[in-house]
PDB file of C-alpha atoms in Angstrom:
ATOM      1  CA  UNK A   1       0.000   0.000   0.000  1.00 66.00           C
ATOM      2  CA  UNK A   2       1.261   3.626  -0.857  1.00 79.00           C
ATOM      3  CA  UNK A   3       2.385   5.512   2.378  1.00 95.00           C
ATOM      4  CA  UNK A   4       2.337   9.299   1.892  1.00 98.00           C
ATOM      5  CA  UNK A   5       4.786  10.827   4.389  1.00 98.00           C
ATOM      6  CA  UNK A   6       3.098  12.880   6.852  1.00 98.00           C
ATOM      7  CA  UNK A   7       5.289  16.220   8.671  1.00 98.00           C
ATOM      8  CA  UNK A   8       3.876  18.398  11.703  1.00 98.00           C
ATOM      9  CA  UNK A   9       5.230  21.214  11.042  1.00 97.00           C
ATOM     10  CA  UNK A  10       5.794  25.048  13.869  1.00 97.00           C
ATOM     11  CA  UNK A  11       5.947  22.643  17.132  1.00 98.00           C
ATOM     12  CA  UNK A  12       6.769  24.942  20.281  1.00 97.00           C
ATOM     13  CA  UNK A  13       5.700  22.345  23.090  1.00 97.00           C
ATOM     14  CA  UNK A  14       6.262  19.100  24.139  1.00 98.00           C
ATOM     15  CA  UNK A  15       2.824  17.934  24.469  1.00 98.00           C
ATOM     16  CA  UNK A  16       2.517  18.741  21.109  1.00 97.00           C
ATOM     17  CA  UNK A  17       5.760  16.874  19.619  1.00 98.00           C
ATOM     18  CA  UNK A  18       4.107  13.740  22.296  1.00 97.00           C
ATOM     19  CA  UNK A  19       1.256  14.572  19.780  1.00 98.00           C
ATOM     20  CA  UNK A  20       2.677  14.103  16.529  1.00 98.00           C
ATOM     21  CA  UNK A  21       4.731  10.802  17.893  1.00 97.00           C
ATOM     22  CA  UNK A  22       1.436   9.438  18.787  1.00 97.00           C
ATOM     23  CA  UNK A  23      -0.263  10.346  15.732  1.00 98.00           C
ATOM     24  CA  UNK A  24       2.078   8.330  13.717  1.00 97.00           C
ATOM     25  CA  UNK A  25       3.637  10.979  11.733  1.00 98.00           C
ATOM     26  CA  UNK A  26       6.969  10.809  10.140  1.00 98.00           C
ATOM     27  CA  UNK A  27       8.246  14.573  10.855  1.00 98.00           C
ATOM     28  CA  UNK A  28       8.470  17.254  13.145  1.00 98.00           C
ATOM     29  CA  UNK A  29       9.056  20.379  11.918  1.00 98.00           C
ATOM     30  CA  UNK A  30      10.648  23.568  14.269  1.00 98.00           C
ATOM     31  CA  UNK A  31      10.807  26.938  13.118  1.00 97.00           C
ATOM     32  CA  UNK A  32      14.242  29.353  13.195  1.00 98.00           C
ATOM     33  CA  UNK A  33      12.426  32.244  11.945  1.00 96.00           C
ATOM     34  CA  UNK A  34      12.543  34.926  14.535  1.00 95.00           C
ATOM     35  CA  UNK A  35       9.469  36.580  12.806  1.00 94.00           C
ATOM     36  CA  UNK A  36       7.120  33.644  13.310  1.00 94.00           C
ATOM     37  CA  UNK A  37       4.913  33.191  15.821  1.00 93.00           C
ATOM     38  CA  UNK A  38       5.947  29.532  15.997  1.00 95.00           C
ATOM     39  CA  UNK A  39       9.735  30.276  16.644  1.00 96.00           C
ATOM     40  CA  UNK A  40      11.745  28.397  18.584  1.00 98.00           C
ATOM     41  CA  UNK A  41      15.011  28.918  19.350  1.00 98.00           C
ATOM     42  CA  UNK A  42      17.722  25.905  18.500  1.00 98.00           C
ATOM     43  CA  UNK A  43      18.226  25.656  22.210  1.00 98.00           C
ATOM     44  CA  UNK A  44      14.802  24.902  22.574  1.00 98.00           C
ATOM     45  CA  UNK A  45      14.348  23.093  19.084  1.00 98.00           C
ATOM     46  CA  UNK A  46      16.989  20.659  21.041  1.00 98.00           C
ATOM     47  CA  UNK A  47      15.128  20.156  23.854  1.00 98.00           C
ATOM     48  CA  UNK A  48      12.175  19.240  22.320  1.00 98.00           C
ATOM     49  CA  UNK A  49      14.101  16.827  19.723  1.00 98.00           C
ATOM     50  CA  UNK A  50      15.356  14.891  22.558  1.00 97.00           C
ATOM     51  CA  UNK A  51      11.694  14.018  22.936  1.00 95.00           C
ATOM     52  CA  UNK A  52      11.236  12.450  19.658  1.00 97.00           C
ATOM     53  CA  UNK A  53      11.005   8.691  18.972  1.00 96.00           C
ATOM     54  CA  UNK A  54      13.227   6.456  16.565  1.00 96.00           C
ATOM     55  CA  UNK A  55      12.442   7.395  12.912  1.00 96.00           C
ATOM     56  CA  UNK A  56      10.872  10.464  13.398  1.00 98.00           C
ATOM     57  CA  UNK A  57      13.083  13.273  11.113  1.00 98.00           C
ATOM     58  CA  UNK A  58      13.422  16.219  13.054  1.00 98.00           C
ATOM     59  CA  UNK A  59      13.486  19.293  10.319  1.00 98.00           C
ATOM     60  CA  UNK A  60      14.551  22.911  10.773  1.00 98.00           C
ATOM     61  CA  UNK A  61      12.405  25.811   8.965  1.00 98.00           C
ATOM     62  CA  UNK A  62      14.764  28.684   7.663  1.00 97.00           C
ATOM     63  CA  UNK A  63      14.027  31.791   5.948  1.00 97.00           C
ATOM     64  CA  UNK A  64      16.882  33.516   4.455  1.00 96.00           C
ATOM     65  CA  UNK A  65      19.383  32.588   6.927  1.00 98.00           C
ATOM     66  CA  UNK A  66      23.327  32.700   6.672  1.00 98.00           C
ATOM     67  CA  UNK A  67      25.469  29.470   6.155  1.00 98.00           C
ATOM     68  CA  UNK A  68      26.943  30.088   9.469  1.00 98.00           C
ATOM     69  CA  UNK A  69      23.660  30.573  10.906  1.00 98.00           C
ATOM     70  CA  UNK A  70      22.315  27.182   9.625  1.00 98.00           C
ATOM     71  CA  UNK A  71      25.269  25.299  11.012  1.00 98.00           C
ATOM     72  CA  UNK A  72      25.271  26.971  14.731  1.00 98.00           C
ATOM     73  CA  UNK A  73      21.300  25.741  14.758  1.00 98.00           C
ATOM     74  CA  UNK A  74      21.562  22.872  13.130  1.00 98.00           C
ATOM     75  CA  UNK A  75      24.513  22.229  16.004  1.00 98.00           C
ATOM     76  CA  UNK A  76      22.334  23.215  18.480  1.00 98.00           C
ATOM     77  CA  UNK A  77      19.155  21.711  18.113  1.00 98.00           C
ATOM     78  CA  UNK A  78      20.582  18.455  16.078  1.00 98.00           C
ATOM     79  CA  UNK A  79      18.048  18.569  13.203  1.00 98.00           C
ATOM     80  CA  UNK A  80      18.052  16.535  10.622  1.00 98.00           C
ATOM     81  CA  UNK A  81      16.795  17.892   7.824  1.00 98.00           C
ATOM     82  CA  UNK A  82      16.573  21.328   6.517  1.00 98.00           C
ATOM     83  CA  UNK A  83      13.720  23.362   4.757  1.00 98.00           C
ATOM     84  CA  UNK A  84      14.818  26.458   3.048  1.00 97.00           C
ATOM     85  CA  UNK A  85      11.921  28.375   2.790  1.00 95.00           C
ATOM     86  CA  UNK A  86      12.768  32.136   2.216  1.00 94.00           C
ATOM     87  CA  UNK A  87      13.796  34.000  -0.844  1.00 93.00           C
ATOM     88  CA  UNK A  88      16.883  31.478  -0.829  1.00 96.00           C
ATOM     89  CA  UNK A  89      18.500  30.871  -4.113  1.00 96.00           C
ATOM     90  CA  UNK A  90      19.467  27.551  -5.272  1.00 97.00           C
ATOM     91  CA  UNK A  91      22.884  27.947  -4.712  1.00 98.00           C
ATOM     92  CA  UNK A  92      22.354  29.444  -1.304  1.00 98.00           C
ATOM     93  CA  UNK A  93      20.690  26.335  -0.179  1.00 98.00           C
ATOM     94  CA  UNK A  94      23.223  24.319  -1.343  1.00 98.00           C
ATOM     95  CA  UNK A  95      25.909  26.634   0.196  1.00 98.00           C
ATOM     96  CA  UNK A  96      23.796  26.877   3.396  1.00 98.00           C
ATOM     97  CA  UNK A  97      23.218  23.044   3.373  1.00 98.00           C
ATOM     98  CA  UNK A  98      27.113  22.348   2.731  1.00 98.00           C
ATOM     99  CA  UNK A  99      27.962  24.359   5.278  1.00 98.00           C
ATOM    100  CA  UNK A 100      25.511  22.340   7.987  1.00 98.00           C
ATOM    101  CA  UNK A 101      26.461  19.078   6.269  1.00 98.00           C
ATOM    102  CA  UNK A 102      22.990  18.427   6.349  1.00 98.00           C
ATOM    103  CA  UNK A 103      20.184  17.200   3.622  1.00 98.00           C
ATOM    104  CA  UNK A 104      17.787  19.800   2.427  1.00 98.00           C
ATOM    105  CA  UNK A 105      14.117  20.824   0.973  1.00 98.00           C
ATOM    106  CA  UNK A 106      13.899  23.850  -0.921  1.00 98.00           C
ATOM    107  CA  UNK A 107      10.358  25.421  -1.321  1.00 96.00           C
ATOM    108  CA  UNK A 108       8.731  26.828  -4.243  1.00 96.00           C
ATOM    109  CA  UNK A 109       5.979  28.870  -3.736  1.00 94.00           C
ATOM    110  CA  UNK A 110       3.256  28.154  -6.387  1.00 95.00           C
ATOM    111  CA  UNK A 111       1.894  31.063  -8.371  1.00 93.00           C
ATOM    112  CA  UNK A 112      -1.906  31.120 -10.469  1.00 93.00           C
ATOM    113  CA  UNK A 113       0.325  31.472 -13.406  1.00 94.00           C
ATOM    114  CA  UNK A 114       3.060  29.077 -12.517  1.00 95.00           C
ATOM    115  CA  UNK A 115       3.955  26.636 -15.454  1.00 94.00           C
ATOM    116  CA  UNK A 116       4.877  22.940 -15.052  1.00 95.00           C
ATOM    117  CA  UNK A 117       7.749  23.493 -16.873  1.00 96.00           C
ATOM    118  CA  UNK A 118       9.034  26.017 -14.072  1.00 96.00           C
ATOM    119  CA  UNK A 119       8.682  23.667 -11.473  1.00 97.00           C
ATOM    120  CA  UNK A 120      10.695  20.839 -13.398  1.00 97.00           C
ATOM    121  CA  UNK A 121      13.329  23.103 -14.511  1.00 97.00           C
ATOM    122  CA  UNK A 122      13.856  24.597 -10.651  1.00 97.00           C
ATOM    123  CA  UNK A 123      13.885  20.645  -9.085  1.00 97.00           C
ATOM    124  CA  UNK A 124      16.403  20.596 -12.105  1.00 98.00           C
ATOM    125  CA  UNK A 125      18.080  22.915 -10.777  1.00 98.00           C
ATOM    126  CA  UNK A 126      18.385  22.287  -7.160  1.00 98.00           C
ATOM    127  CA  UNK A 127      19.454  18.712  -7.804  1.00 98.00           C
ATOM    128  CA  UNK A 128      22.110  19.877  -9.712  1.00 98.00           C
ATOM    129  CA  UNK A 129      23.280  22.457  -6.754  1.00 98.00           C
ATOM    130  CA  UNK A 130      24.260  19.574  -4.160  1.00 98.00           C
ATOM    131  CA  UNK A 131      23.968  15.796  -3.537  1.00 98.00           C
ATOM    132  CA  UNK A 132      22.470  17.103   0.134  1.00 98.00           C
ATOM    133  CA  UNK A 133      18.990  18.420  -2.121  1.00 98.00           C
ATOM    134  CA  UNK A 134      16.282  15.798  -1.014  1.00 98.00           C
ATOM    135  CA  UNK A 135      13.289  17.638  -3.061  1.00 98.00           C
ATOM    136  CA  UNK A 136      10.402  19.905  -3.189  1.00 98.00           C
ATOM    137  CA  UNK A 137       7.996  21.729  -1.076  1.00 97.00           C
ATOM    138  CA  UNK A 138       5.398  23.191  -3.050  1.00 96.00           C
ATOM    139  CA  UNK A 139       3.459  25.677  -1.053  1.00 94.00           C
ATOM    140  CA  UNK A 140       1.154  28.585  -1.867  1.00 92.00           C
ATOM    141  CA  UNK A 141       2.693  31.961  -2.720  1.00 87.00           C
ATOM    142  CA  UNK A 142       1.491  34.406  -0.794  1.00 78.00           C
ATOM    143  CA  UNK A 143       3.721  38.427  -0.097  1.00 69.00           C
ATOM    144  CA  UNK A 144       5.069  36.585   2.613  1.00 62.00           C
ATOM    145  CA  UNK A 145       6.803  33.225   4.588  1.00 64.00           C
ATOM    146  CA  UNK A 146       4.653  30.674   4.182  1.00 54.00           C
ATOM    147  CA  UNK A 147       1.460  29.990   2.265  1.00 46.00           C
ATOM    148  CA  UNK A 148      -0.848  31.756   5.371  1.00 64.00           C
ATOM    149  CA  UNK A 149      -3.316  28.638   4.685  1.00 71.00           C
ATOM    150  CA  UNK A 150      -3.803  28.974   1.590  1.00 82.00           C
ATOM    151  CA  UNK A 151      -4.534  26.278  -1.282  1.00 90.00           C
ATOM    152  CA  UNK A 152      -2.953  26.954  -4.353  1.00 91.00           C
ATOM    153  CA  UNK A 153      -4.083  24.894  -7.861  1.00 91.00           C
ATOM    154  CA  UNK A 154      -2.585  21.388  -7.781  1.00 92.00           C
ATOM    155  CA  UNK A 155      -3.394  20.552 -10.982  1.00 92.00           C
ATOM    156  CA  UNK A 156      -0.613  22.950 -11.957  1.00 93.00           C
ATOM    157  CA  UNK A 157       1.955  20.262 -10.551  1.00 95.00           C
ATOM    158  CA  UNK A 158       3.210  17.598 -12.997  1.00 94.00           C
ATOM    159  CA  UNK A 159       2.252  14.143 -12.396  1.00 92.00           C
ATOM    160  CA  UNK A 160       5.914  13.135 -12.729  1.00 93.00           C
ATOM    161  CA  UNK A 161       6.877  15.358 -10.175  1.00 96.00           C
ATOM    162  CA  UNK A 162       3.995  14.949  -7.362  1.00 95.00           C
ATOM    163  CA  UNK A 163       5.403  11.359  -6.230  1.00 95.00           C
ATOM    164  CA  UNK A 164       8.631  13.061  -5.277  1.00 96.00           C
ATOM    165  CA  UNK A 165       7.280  16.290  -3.838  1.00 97.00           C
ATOM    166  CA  UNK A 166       6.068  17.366  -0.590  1.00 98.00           C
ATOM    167  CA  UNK A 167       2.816  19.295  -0.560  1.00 97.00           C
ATOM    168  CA  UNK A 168       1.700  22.010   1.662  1.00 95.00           C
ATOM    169  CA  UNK A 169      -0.398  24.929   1.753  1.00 92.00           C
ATOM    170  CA  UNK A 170      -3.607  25.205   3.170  1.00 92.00           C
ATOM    171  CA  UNK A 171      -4.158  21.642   3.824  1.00 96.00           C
ATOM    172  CA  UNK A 172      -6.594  20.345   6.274  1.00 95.00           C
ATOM    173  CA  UNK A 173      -8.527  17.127   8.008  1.00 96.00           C
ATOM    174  CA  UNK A 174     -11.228  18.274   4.761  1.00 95.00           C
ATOM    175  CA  UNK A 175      -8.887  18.206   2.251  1.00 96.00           C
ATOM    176  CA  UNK A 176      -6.234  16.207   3.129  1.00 96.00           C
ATOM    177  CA  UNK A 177      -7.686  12.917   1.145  1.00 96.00           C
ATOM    178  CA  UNK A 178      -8.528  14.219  -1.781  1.00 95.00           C
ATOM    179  CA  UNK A 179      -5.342  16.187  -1.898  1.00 95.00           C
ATOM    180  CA  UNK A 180      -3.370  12.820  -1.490  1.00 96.00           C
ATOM    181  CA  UNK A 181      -5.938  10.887  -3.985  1.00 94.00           C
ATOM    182  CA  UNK A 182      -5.559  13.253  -6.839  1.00 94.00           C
ATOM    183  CA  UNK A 183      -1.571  14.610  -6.653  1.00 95.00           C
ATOM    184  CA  UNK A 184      -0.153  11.680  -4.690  1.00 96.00           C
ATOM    185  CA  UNK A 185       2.608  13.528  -3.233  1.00 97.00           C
ATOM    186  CA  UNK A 186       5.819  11.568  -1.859  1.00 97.00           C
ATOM    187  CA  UNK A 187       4.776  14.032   1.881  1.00 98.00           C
ATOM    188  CA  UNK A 188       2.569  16.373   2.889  1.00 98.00           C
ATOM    189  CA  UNK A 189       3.239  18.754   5.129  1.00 97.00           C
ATOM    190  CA  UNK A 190       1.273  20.912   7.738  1.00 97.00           C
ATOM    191  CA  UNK A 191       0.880  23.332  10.454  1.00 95.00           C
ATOM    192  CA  UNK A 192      -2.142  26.026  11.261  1.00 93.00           C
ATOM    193  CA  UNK A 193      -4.177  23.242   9.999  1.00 94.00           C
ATOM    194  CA  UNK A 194      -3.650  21.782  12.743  1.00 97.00           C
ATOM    195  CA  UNK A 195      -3.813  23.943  15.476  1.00 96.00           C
ATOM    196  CA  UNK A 196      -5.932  25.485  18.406  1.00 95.00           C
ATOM    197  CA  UNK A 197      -3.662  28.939  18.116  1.00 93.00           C
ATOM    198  CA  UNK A 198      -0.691  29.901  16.138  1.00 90.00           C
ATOM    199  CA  UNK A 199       2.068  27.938  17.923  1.00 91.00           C
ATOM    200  CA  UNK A 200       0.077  25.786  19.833  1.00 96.00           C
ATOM    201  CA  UNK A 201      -1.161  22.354  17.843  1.00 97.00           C
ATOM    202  CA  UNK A 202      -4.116  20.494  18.904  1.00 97.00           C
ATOM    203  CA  UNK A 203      -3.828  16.584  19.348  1.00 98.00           C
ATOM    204  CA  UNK A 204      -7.075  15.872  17.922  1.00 98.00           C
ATOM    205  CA  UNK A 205      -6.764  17.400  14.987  1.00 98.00           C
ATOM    206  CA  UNK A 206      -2.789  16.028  14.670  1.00 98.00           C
ATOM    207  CA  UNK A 207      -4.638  12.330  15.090  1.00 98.00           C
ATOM    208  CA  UNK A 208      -7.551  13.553  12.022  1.00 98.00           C
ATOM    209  CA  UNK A 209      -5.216  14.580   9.639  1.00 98.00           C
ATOM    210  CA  UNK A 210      -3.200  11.236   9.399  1.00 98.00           C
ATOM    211  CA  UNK A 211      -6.325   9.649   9.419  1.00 98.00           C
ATOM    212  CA  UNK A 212      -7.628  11.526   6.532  1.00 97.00           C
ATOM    213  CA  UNK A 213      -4.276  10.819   4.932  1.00 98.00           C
ATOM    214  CA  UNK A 214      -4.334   7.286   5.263  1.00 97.00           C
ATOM    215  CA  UNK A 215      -7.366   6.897   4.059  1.00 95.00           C
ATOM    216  CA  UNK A 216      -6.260   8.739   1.064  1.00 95.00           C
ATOM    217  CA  UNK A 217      -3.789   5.705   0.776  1.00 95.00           C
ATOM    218  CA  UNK A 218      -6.066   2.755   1.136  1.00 93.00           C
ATOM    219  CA  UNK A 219      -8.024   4.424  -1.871  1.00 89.00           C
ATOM    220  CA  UNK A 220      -5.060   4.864  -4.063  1.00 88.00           C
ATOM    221  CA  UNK A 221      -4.049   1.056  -2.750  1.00 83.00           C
ATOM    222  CA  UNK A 222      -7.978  -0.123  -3.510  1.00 80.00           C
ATOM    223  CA  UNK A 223      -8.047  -0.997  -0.176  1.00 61.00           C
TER     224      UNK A 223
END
């Protein structure tokens, strides 16, 4: 049966990281964007890591941050993975990434008048920047960090690129299985989807979404 990849993404508490362990989800994501309301610092991020279970990736959020930067917080708080999610440029993820040793997403933020070709070329790209790229986070551009929870079209993403992509933006307990059914992403990945306040997740909802993702995958399976 297909397993879409499921991340938690802005975690601040550990009642909430508890959350996404028992949920069954396969990443938690911590933010090292001062301007966010879900900021933690690596310190923190650390503590809260040291929390996780076996074979849950623990991924760091940047926006714009410095090669030096990356590698004191990625030192600090022992991510895993990294998510570039700024105005970053292909080479300064890679650069960023090198510098932190670490594997790396690197988002794109999708556009009403994005082309499939653009998001080919860019994976292009980005693959060709660093053996540490691991792929794609398409999320919803919006004049700011993040999608704000907004859906952008999916049909704009190329079916040969969805089963290596991770998909966010907007996504929901509503949504969340036909998202899956139609794009079949490799991961999708949330966060004020699935909370009670910015910053502060809510276990119920955590629990709802995989559901509603894993039933997108017994569909796809026929199962």
């Amino acid at each position: 049966m297909q397993r879409t990849r499921i991340k938690i993404c802005g975690l601040t508490r550990p009642e909430d990281v508890a959350a996404v362990a028992t949920a069954g989800a396969d990443a938690a994501g911590f933010v090292f964007y001062p301007k966010s309301p879900r900021y933690v610092t690596p310190e923190r991020a650390g503590e809260l890591i040291a929390g996780l279970p076996p074979f849950v990736t623990a991924t760091g959020l940047f926006v714009n941050a410095s090669p030096d930067e990356v590698a004191a917080t990625v030192k600090a708080s022992r991510v895993t993975l990294l998510q570039f999610h700024g105005d970053e440029t292909a080479a300064q993820c890679a650069a960023a990434a090198e510098a932190a040793n670490t594997r790396y997403l690197s988002v794109f933020r999708v556009k009403p008048d994005t082309h499939q070709d653009e998001l080919l070329e860019y994976e292009r790209i980005c693959r060709a920047s660093s053996p540490l790229f691991a792929g794609l986070l398409l999320d919803t551009w919006v004049d700011a960090y993040g999608g704000a929870g907004k859906v952008f079209d999916w049909s704009l993403v190329p079916k040969d690129l969805a089963h290596r992509a991770v998909l966010s933006g907007g996504l929901s307990v509503h949504n969340a299985t036909g998202a899956v059914a139609q794009l079949r992403p490799y991961a999708v990945d949330i966060s004020s989807g699935v909370e009670a306040s910015k910053g502060i997740k809510d276990p119920e909802r955590i629990a709802a979404f995989v559901r509603a993702v894993r039933a997108a995958d017994a569909l796809i399976s026929g199962t």
